[in-house]
Amino acid sequence: MKLIPTRIPDVVIVEPAVFGDDRGWFMESYHHGKFVAALAELGLPAPRPFVQDNHSCSKAGVLRGLHYQLPPHPQGKLVRVTQGAAFDVAVDIRKGSPTYGRWVGVELSAENKRQLWIPEGFAHGFVSLQDDTHFLYKTTDAYAKDCERAIRWNDPDIGIDWPLTGLQPELAAKDAQAPSLRDAETF
C-alpha cells in the first residue's frame, strides 16, 4: 500500500499493491495495520475504527454531496470505486484550519483501483463519470440523521472544478437545496 499526499495534507490517495497474472489480479483493499503505519509515516493520526460500509450505484452525471456529519457523529471515510469511475472531492470544513474551504479532487475508478482517505472534518462528494458506477466506502461512525449536513456542490467560494463537460448534474433535492459553506454549520 502506498499513500500519496494531496494538496490538503490530511487527505491522502491510497494506492493498493495489485498482483496480476494471466488469470486476473488480487489486492488487499484494506489492512488496518498497514494503513495506520502508512498514515503515521506521513505524520497523520490513525482513524477511529471503521464501523460501517456503504455502497451506492449511480448513472453518469449523478452528483452526490457535499455531505458530512457533525459531532458527536463525525465520519472519516475511506472511499473507492469498484465498477465505473467517479470524480471524488473532499472539502476542508474545519474552522481555523489553514486549508479551510479548500478542496481536493481525484478520479477513482475500477481500473486505477485508487482509494481516498477523507478524515473527519471534511465534506465529501462525487460525480459519477460512467453509468453503473459502484462507489464503496468505510466510515468511522454510523449514519446519524440528526448530525447530517450538506454544502452546495457549486459554492463559488469553494470553486470545485467538477468535470461535467457542460452537463447539468443530477442531484438529490437535499443537495440542490444545500447552503453555501459560509452559511453551513461546520466543525
Tab-separated table of C-alpha atoms in Angstrom:
chain	number	residue	atom	x	y	z
A	1	MET	CA	0.000	0.000	0.000
A	2	LYS	CA	1.270	3.430	-0.959
A	3	LEU	CA	-0.152	6.722	0.360
A	4	ILE	CA	0.117	9.759	-1.899
A	5	PRO	CA	-0.244	13.183	-0.249
A	6	THR	CA	-2.628	15.713	-1.790
A	7	ARG	CA	-2.543	19.497	-1.573
A	8	ILE	CA	-4.507	19.141	1.674
A	9	PRO	CA	-2.087	17.174	3.865
A	10	ASP	CA	-4.779	15.304	5.854
A	11	VAL	CA	-6.415	13.860	2.715
A	12	VAL	CA	-4.405	11.125	1.010
A	13	ILE	CA	-4.740	8.907	-2.036
A	14	VAL	CA	-4.338	5.224	-1.226
A	15	GLU	CA	-2.792	3.037	-3.928
A	16	PRO	CA	-3.032	-0.638	-3.100
A	17	ALA	CA	-0.463	-3.150	-4.288
A	18	VAL	CA	-2.091	-5.104	-7.120
A	19	PHE	CA	-0.739	-8.514	-8.089
A	20	GLY	CA	-1.797	-9.734	-11.505
A	21	ASP	CA	-1.141	-12.552	-13.883
A	22	ASP	CA	-2.902	-14.141	-16.857
A	23	ARG	CA	-5.711	-15.328	-14.550
A	24	GLY	CA	-6.602	-11.839	-13.275
A	25	TRP	CA	-5.462	-9.859	-10.236
A	26	PHE	CA	-5.519	-9.680	-6.426
A	27	MET	CA	-5.231	-6.784	-3.987
A	28	GLU	CA	-5.785	-6.068	-0.315
A	29	SER	CA	-8.426	-3.344	-0.348
A	30	TYR	CA	-7.859	-2.637	3.353
A	31	HIS	CA	-5.376	-3.740	6.006
A	32	HIS	CA	-5.686	-1.852	9.283
A	33	GLY	CA	-2.074	-2.239	10.446
A	34	LYS	CA	-0.583	-1.225	7.100
A	35	PHE	CA	-2.990	1.719	6.747
A	36	VAL	CA	-2.227	3.087	10.222
A	37	ALA	CA	1.535	2.630	9.709
A	38	ALA	CA	1.421	4.420	6.341
A	39	LEU	CA	-0.532	7.318	7.863
A	40	ALA	CA	1.988	7.530	10.729
A	41	GLU	CA	4.855	7.739	8.198
A	42	LEU	CA	3.182	10.884	6.859
A	43	GLY	CA	2.705	12.247	10.376
A	44	LEU	CA	-1.053	11.691	10.246
A	45	PRO	CA	-3.148	10.218	13.056
A	46	ALA	CA	-4.812	6.826	12.910
A	47	PRO	CA	-8.547	6.972	12.244
A	48	ARG	CA	-11.110	5.740	14.681
A	49	PRO	CA	-12.162	2.174	13.818
A	50	PHE	CA	-14.352	1.752	10.769
A	51	VAL	CA	-17.871	0.805	11.861
A	52	GLN	CA	-19.992	0.941	8.699
A	53	ASP	CA	-19.579	0.120	5.000
A	54	ASN	CA	-21.774	1.806	2.359
A	55	HIS	CA	-22.312	1.007	-1.315
A	56	SER	CA	-24.036	3.197	-3.909
A	57	CYS	CA	-24.648	2.813	-7.622
A	58	SER	CA	-25.053	5.835	-9.907
A	59	LYS	CA	-25.557	6.579	-13.558
A	60	ALA	CA	-23.267	9.040	-15.342
A	61	GLY	CA	-23.782	12.641	-14.251
A	62	VAL	CA	-25.204	11.866	-10.812
A	63	LEU	CA	-23.565	14.163	-8.267
A	64	ARG	CA	-23.803	13.218	-4.593
A	65	GLY	CA	-22.675	15.708	-1.967
A	66	LEU	CA	-21.144	17.628	-0.445
A	67	HIS	CA	-22.054	15.616	2.674
A	68	TYR	CA	-20.724	15.400	6.228
A	69	GLN	CA	-21.802	14.695	9.779
A	70	LEU	CA	-21.234	16.990	12.752
A	71	PRO	CA	-20.136	15.811	16.203
A	72	PRO	CA	-20.930	13.757	18.120
A	73	HIS	CA	-21.043	11.527	14.997
A	74	PRO	CA	-18.420	12.870	12.546
A	75	GLN	CA	-17.348	10.442	9.855
A	76	GLY	CA	-13.963	9.761	8.366
A	77	LYS	CA	-14.340	7.945	5.036
A	78	LEU	CA	-12.152	5.573	3.061
A	79	VAL	CA	-13.736	5.612	-0.407
A	80	ARG	CA	-13.256	3.622	-3.613
A	81	VAL	CA	-14.937	2.712	-6.899
A	82	THR	CA	-15.291	-0.965	-7.794
A	83	GLN	CA	-17.097	-0.514	-11.117
A	84	GLY	CA	-17.067	2.511	-13.402
A	85	ALA	CA	-15.450	5.828	-12.480
A	86	ALA	CA	-16.119	8.886	-10.323
A	87	PHE	CA	-14.517	12.230	-9.608
A	88	ASP	CA	-14.264	12.321	-5.817
A	89	VAL	CA	-13.950	15.522	-3.763
A	90	ALA	CA	-13.062	16.409	-0.170
A	91	VAL	CA	-13.523	19.946	1.222
A	92	ASP	CA	-11.887	21.066	4.461
A	93	ILE	CA	-14.640	22.479	6.716
A	94	ARG	CA	-12.595	22.728	9.924
A	95	LYS	CA	-12.773	26.369	11.014
A	96	GLY	CA	-9.299	27.590	11.900
A	97	SER	CA	-7.605	25.067	9.619
A	98	PRO	CA	-5.005	26.577	7.240
A	99	THR	CA	-6.802	24.758	4.391
A	100	TYR	CA	-10.366	25.708	5.437
A	101	GLY	CA	-12.625	25.953	2.376
A	102	ARG	CA	-10.096	24.322	0.048
A	103	TRP	CA	-10.869	21.194	-1.926
A	104	VAL	CA	-9.073	18.187	-3.361
A	105	GLY	CA	-10.416	16.094	-6.234
A	106	VAL	CA	-9.226	12.798	-7.657
A	107	GLU	CA	-10.567	10.307	-10.175
A	108	LEU	CA	-11.325	6.944	-8.631
A	109	SER	CA	-12.108	4.042	-10.933
A	110	ALA	CA	-12.341	0.293	-11.120
A	111	GLU	CA	-9.364	0.490	-13.464
A	112	ASN	CA	-6.986	2.545	-11.284
A	113	LYS	CA	-8.152	0.902	-8.008
A	114	ARG	CA	-7.232	4.053	-6.071
A	115	GLN	CA	-8.928	4.997	-2.819
A	116	LEU	CA	-9.186	8.306	-0.982
A	117	TRP	CA	-8.882	8.756	2.790
A	118	ILE	CA	-11.049	11.664	3.956
A	119	PRO	CA	-10.744	12.324	7.700
A	120	GLU	CA	-13.408	13.725	9.974
A	121	GLY	CA	-13.916	17.455	9.455
A	122	PHE	CA	-14.280	17.282	5.680
A	123	ALA	CA	-17.311	17.472	3.408
A	124	HIS	CA	-17.366	14.789	0.735
A	125	GLY	CA	-18.966	14.430	-2.674
A	126	PHE	CA	-18.529	12.788	-6.031
A	127	VAL	CA	-19.865	12.838	-9.558
A	128	SER	CA	-20.261	9.575	-11.439
A	129	LEU	CA	-18.359	9.641	-14.731
A	130	GLN	CA	-19.857	6.431	-16.140
A	131	ASP	CA	-23.174	4.634	-15.981
A	132	ASP	CA	-23.443	1.896	-13.372
A	133	THR	CA	-20.637	3.292	-11.203
A	134	HIS	CA	-20.350	1.446	-7.891
A	135	PHE	CA	-18.978	3.546	-5.033
A	136	LEU	CA	-17.978	1.850	-1.751
A	137	TYR	CA	-16.834	3.475	1.446
A	138	LYS	CA	-15.966	2.687	5.023
A	139	THR	CA	-16.945	5.176	7.747
A	140	THR	CA	-15.608	5.807	11.248
A	141	ASP	CA	-19.095	6.451	12.634
A	142	ALA	CA	-22.578	5.227	11.772
A	143	TYR	CA	-25.081	7.331	9.878
A	144	ALA	CA	-26.837	9.780	12.217
A	145	LYS	CA	-29.632	11.755	10.542
A	146	ASP	CA	-29.621	14.492	13.222
A	147	CYS	CA	-25.907	15.176	12.561
A	148	GLU	CA	-26.111	15.012	8.742
A	149	ARG	CA	-25.387	18.222	6.838
A	150	ALA	CA	-24.593	19.266	3.273
A	151	ILE	CA	-22.908	22.141	1.458
A	152	ARG	CA	-23.847	23.302	-2.029
A	153	TRP	CA	-21.873	21.389	-4.651
A	154	ASN	CA	-21.234	24.521	-6.749
A	155	ASP	CA	-20.468	27.044	-3.994
A	156	PRO	CA	-18.387	29.734	-5.739
A	157	ASP	CA	-16.383	30.352	-2.553
A	158	ILE	CA	-15.083	26.780	-2.767
A	159	GLY	CA	-14.813	26.715	-6.572
A	160	ILE	CA	-14.710	22.973	-7.246
A	161	ASP	CA	-13.764	22.261	-10.859
A	162	TRP	CA	-16.190	19.381	-11.469
A	163	PRO	CA	-15.503	17.518	-14.771
A	164	LEU	CA	-19.051	17.918	-16.086
A	165	THR	CA	-18.218	18.723	-19.738
A	166	GLY	CA	-21.126	21.167	-19.966
A	167	LEU	CA	-23.747	18.823	-18.488
A	168	GLN	CA	-26.067	19.767	-15.662
A	169	PRO	CA	-25.501	17.253	-12.848
A	170	GLU	CA	-28.356	15.179	-11.490
A	171	LEU	CA	-28.842	15.981	-7.789
A	172	ALA	CA	-30.963	14.819	-4.885
A	173	ALA	CA	-33.350	17.520	-3.614
A	174	LYS	CA	-31.381	17.924	-0.373
A	175	ASP	CA	-28.168	18.524	-2.324
A	176	ALA	CA	-29.812	21.032	-4.679
A	177	GLN	CA	-31.056	22.998	-1.647
A	178	ALA	CA	-27.886	22.785	0.451
A	179	PRO	CA	-26.476	26.035	1.878
A	180	SER	CA	-23.162	27.619	0.933
A	181	LEU	CA	-20.114	26.983	3.099
A	182	ARG	CA	-20.412	30.420	4.717
A	183	ASP	CA	-23.999	29.607	5.814
A	184	ALA	CA	-23.386	25.980	6.817
A	185	GLU	CA	-22.790	24.547	10.266
A	186	THR	CA	-19.217	23.278	10.229
A	187	PHE	CA	-16.579	21.964	12.600
